[in-house]
CSV table of C-alpha atoms in Angstrom, one decimal:
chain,number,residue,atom,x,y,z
H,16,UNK,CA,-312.0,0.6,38.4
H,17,UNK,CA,-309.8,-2.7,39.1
H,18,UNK,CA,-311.1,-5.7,36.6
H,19,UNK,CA,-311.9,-9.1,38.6
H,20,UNK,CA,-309.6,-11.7,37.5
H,21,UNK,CA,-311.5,-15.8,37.4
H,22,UNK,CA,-308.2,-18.1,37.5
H,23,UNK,CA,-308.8,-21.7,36.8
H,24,UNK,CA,-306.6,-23.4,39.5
H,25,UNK,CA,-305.4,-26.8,41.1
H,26,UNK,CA,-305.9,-27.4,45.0
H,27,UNK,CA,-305.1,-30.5,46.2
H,28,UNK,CA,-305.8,-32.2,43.1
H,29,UNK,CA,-309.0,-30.8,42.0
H,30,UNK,CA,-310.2,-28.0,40.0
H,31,UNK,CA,-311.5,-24.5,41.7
H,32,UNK,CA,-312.1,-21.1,40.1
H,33,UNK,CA,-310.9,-18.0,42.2
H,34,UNK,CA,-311.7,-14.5,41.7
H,35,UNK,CA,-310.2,-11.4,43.3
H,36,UNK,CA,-309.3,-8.1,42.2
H,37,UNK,CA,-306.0,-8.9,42.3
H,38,UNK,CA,-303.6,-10.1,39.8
H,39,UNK,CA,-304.0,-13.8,38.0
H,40,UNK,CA,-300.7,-14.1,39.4
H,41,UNK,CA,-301.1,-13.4,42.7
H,42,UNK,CA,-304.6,-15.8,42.6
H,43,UNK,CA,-302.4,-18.5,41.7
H,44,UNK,CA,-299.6,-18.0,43.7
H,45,UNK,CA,-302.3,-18.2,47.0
H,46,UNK,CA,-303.3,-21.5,45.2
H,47,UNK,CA,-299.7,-22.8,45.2
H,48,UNK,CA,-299.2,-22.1,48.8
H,49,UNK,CA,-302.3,-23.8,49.9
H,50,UNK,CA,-300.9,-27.1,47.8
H,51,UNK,CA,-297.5,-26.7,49.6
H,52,UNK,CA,-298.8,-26.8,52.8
H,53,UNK,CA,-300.9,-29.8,52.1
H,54,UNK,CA,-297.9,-31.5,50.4
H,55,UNK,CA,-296.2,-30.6,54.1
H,56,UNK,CA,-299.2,-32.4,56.2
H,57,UNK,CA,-299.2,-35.6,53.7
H,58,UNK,CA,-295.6,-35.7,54.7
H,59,UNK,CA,-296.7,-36.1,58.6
H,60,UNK,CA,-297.8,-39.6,60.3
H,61,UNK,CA,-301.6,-39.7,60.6
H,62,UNK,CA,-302.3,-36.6,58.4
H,63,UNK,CA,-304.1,-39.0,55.8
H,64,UNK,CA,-306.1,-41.1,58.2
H,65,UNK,CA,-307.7,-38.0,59.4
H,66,UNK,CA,-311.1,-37.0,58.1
H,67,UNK,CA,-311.7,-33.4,55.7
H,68,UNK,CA,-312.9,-31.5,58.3
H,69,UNK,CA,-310.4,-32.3,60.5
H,70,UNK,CA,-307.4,-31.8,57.5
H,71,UNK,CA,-309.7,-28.5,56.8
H,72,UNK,CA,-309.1,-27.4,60.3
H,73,UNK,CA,-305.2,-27.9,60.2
H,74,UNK,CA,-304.9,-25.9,57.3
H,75,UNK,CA,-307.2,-23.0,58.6
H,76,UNK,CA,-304.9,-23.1,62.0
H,77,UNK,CA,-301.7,-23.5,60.4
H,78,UNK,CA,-302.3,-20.4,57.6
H,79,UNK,CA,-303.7,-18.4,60.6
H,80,UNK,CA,-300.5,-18.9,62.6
H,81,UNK,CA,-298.3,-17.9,59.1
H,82,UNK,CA,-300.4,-14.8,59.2
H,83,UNK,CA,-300.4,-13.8,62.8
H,84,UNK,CA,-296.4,-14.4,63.0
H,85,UNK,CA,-295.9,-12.4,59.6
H,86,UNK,CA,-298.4,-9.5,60.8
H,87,UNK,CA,-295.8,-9.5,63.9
H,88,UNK,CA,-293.0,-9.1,62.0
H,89,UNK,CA,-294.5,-6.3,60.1
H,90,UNK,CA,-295.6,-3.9,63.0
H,91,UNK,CA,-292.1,-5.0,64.6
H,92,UNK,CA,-289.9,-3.8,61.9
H,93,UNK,CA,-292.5,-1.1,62.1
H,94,UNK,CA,-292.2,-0.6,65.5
H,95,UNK,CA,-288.3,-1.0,64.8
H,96,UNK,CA,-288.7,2.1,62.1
H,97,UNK,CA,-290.5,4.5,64.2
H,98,UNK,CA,-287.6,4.1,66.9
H,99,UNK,CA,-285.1,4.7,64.6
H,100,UNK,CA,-286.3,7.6,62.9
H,101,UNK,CA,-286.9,9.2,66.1
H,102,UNK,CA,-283.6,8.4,67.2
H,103,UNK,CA,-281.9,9.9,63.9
H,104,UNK,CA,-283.7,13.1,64.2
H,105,UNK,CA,-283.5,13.8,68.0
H,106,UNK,CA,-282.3,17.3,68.3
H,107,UNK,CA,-281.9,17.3,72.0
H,108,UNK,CA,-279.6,17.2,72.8
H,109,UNK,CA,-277.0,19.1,76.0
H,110,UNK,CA,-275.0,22.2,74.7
H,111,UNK,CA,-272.0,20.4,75.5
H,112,UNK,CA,-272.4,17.9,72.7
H,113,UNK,CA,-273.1,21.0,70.5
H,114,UNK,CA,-270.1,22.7,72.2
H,115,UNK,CA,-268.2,19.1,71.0
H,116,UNK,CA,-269.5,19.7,67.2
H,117,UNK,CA,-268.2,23.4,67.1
H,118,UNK,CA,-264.8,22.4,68.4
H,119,UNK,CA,-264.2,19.2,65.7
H,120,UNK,CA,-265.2,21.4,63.2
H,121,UNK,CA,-262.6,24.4,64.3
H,122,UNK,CA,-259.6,21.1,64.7
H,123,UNK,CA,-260.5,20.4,60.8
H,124,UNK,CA,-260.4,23.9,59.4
H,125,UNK,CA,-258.1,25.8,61.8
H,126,UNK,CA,-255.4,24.0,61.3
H,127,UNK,CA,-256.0,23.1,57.4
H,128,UNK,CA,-256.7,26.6,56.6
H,129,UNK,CA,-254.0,27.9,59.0
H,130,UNK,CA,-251.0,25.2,57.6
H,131,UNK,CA,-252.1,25.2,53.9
H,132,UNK,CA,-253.5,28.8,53.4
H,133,UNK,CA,-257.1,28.7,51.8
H,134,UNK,CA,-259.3,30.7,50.0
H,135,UNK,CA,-262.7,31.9,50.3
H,136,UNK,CA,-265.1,30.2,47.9
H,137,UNK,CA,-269.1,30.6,48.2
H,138,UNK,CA,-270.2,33.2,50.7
H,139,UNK,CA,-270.8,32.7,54.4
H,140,UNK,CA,-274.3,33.2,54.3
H,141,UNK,CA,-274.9,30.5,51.7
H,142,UNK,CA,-274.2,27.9,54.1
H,143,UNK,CA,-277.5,28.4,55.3
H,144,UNK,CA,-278.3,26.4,51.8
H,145,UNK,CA,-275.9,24.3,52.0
H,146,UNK,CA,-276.1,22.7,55.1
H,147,UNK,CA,-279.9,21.0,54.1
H,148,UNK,CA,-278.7,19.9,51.1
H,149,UNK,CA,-275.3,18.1,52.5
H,150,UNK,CA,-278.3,16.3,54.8
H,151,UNK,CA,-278.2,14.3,51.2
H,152,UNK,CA,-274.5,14.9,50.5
H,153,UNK,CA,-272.8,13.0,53.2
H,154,UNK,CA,-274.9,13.5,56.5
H,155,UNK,CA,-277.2,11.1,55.7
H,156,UNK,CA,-274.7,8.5,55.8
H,157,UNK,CA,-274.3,8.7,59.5
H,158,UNK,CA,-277.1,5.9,60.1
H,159,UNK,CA,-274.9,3.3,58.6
H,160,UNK,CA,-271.8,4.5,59.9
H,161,UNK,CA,-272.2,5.7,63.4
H,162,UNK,CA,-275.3,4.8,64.5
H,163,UNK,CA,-274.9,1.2,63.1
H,164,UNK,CA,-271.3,0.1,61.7
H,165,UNK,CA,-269.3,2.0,64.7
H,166,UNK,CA,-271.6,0.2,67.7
H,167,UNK,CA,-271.3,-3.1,66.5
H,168,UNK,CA,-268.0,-3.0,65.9
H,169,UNK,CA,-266.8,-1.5,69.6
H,170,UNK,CA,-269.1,-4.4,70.7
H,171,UNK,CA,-266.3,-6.8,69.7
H,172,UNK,CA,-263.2,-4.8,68.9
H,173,UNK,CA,-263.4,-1.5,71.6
H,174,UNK,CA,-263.2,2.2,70.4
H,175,UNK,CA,-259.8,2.6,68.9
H,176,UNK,CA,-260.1,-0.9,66.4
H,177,UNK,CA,-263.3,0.0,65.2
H,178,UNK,CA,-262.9,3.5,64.9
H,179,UNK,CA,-260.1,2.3,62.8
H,180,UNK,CA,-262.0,-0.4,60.9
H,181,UNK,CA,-265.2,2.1,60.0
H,182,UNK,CA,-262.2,4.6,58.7
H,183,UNK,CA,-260.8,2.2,56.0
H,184,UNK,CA,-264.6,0.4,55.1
H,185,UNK,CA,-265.1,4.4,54.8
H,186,UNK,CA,-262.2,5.1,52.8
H,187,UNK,CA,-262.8,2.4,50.6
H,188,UNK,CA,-266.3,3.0,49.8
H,189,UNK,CA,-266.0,6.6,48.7
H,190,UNK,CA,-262.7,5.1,46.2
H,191,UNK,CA,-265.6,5.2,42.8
H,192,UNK,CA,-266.0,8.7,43.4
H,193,UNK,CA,-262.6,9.4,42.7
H,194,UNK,CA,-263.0,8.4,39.3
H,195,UNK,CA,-266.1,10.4,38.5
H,196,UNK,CA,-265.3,13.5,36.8
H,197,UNK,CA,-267.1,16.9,38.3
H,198,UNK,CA,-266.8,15.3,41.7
H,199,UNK,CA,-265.1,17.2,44.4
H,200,UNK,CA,-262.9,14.3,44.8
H,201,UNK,CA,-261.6,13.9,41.9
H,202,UNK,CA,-258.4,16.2,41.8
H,203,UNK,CA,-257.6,15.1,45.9
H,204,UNK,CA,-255.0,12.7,46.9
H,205,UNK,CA,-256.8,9.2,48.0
H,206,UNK,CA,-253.9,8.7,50.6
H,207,UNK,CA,-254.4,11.7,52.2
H,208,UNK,CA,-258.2,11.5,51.9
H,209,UNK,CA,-258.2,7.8,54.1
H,210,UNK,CA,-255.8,10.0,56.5
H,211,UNK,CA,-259.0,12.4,57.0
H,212,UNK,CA,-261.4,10.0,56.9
H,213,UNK,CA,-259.5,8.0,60.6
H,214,UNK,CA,-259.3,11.9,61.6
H,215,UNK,CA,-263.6,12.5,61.6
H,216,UNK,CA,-264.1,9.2,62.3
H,217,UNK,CA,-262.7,9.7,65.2
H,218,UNK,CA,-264.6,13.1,65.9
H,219,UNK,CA,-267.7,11.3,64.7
H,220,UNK,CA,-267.6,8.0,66.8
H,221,UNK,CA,-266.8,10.1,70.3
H,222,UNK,CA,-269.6,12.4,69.6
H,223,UNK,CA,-271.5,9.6,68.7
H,224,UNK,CA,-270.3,8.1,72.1
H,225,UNK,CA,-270.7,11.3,74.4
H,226,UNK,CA,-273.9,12.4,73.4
H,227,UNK,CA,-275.5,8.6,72.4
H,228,UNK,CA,-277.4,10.2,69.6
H,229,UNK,CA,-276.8,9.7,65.8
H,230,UNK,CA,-278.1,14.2,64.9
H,231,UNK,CA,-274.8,15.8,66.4
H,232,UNK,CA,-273.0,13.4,63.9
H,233,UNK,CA,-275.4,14.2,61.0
H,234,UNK,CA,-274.6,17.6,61.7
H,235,UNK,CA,-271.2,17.3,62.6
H,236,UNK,CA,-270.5,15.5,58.9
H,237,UNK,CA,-272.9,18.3,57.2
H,238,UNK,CA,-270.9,21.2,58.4
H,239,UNK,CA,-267.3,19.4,57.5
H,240,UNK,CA,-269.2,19.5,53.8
H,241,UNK,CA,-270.7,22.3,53.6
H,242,UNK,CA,-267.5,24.6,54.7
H,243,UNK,CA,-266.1,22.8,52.1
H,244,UNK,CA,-267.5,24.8,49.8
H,245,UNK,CA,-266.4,28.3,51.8
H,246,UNK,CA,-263.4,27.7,53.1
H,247,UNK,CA,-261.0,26.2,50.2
H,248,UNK,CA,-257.9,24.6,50.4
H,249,UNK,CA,-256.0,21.9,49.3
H,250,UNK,CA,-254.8,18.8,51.9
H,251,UNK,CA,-250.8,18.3,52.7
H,252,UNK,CA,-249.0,15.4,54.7
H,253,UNK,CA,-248.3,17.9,57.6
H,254,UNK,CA,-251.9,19.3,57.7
H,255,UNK,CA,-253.5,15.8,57.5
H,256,UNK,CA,-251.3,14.1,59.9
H,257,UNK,CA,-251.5,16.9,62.2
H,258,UNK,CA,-255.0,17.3,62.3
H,259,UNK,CA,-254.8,13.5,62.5
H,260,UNK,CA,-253.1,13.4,65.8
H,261,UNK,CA,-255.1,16.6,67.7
H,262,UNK,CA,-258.3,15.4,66.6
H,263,UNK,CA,-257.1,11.5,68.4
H,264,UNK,CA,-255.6,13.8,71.3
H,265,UNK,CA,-258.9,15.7,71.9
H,266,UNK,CA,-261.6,12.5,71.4
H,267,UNK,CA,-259.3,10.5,73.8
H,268,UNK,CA,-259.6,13.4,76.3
H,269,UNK,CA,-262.9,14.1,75.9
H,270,UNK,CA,-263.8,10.1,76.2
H,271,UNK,CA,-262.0,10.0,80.0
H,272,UNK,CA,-264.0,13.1,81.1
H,273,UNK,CA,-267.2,11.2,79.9
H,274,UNK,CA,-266.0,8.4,81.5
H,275,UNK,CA,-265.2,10.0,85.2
H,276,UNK,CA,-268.6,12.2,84.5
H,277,UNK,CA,-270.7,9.0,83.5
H,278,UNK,CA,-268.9,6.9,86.8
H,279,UNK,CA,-269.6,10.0,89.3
């Protein structure tokens, strides 16, 4: 069972006792609040020449008001929370943005496996593991980038520039793992990883377009990981800028059908 806490404190200049369950320095923190606000009213013409229960009054109303406005905020951002997980996990998706996923991920491994040979690593089946825990690996980054960074950014700078800009803040924030030893990054070439990282973000920022959900992405980014681990191979110049230039060629393609589909 909680103890009660008695804290001796000051309000307005005299001497009160208050007791709560709560800690002695929360008690006196209340206390301080109620002095600041009467410290703000003394500051105001006529505040003094009023009488207690009128001064009484003004505090009640003006600490009701700070509690009203900060219980808004709360169920807003909670409000704000609920949309946004629902968004993140919203599986539903048309097949065509499915379809969209299996094709950027066929651009990324076709041609890397088929330019730089590969070999096989963990077995199909385990991708079945995998795939959950790349959710915590990589997918889950998608909120910032796609479903936040990428948006704002096309607000002011259109698709290409902030496909662009989301590649390099990308690039640059995964730069500490390739000094952690044990990391899959560590043995890769950091040019040739930034090259990869403008080629999904632009897979990732046109499915994030086409379909207006942030899953496909998640998933999208999960299975890039994950066949990571079963299809092996090491990046090349050709392979990167190759994949580079399809992947652009496709999301560009795919954008003007969206376009004429979306104006029709």
């Amino acid at each position: 069972m909680n103890t009660k806490n008695d804290v001796e404190v000051i309000i307005n200049g005299k001497q009160y006792t208050l007791s709560g369950y709560e800690s002695s320095e929360y008690l006196q923190k209340i206390a301080n609040h109620i002095n600041d606000k009467i410290a703000e009213f003394k500051e105001q013409d006529g505040y003094l020449r009023l009488d207690t229960e009128m001064k009484n009054i003004l505090l009640a109303i003006n600490l009701s008001d700070e509690y009203y406005k900060a219980l808004k905020d709360s169920n807003d951002i909670k409000k704000e929370n609920e949309e946004m997980e629902k968004e993140i996990f919203d599986i539903k998706h048309n097949i065509w943005t499915y379809v969209l996923v299996i094709l950027f991920v066929l651009i990324y491994y076709v041609l890397g496996c088929a330019i730089n040979g590969y070999e096989m690593g963990a077995p199909i089946f385990t991708l079945i593991i995998i795939l959950p825990m790349m959710l915590f690996g990589g997918g889950n980054e998608e909120v910032g980038w796609r479903m936040i960074l990428q948006p704002e950014l096309e607000k002011n700078f259109g698709f290409n520039i902030a496909t662009l800009f989301t590649a390099i803040i990308w690039w640059l924030w995964h730069l500490p793992i390739f000094f952690i030893k044990g990391t899959a990054n560590v043995n890769m070439n950091y040019f040739l990883f930034g090259i990869m990282c403008l080629t999904l973000c632009y897979a990732l920022a046109t499915i994030r377009k086409v379909s207006k959900g942030v899953f496909p992405c998640i998933l999208l980014h999960c299975l890039i990981n994950g066949l990571s681990a079963i299809f092996v191979f090491n990046y090349s110049p050709l392979s990167c800028i190759i994949s580079l230039i399809v992947t652009i060629l496709v999301s560009m393609l795919i954008l003007n059908i969206n376009k004429r589909y979306i104006r029709e």
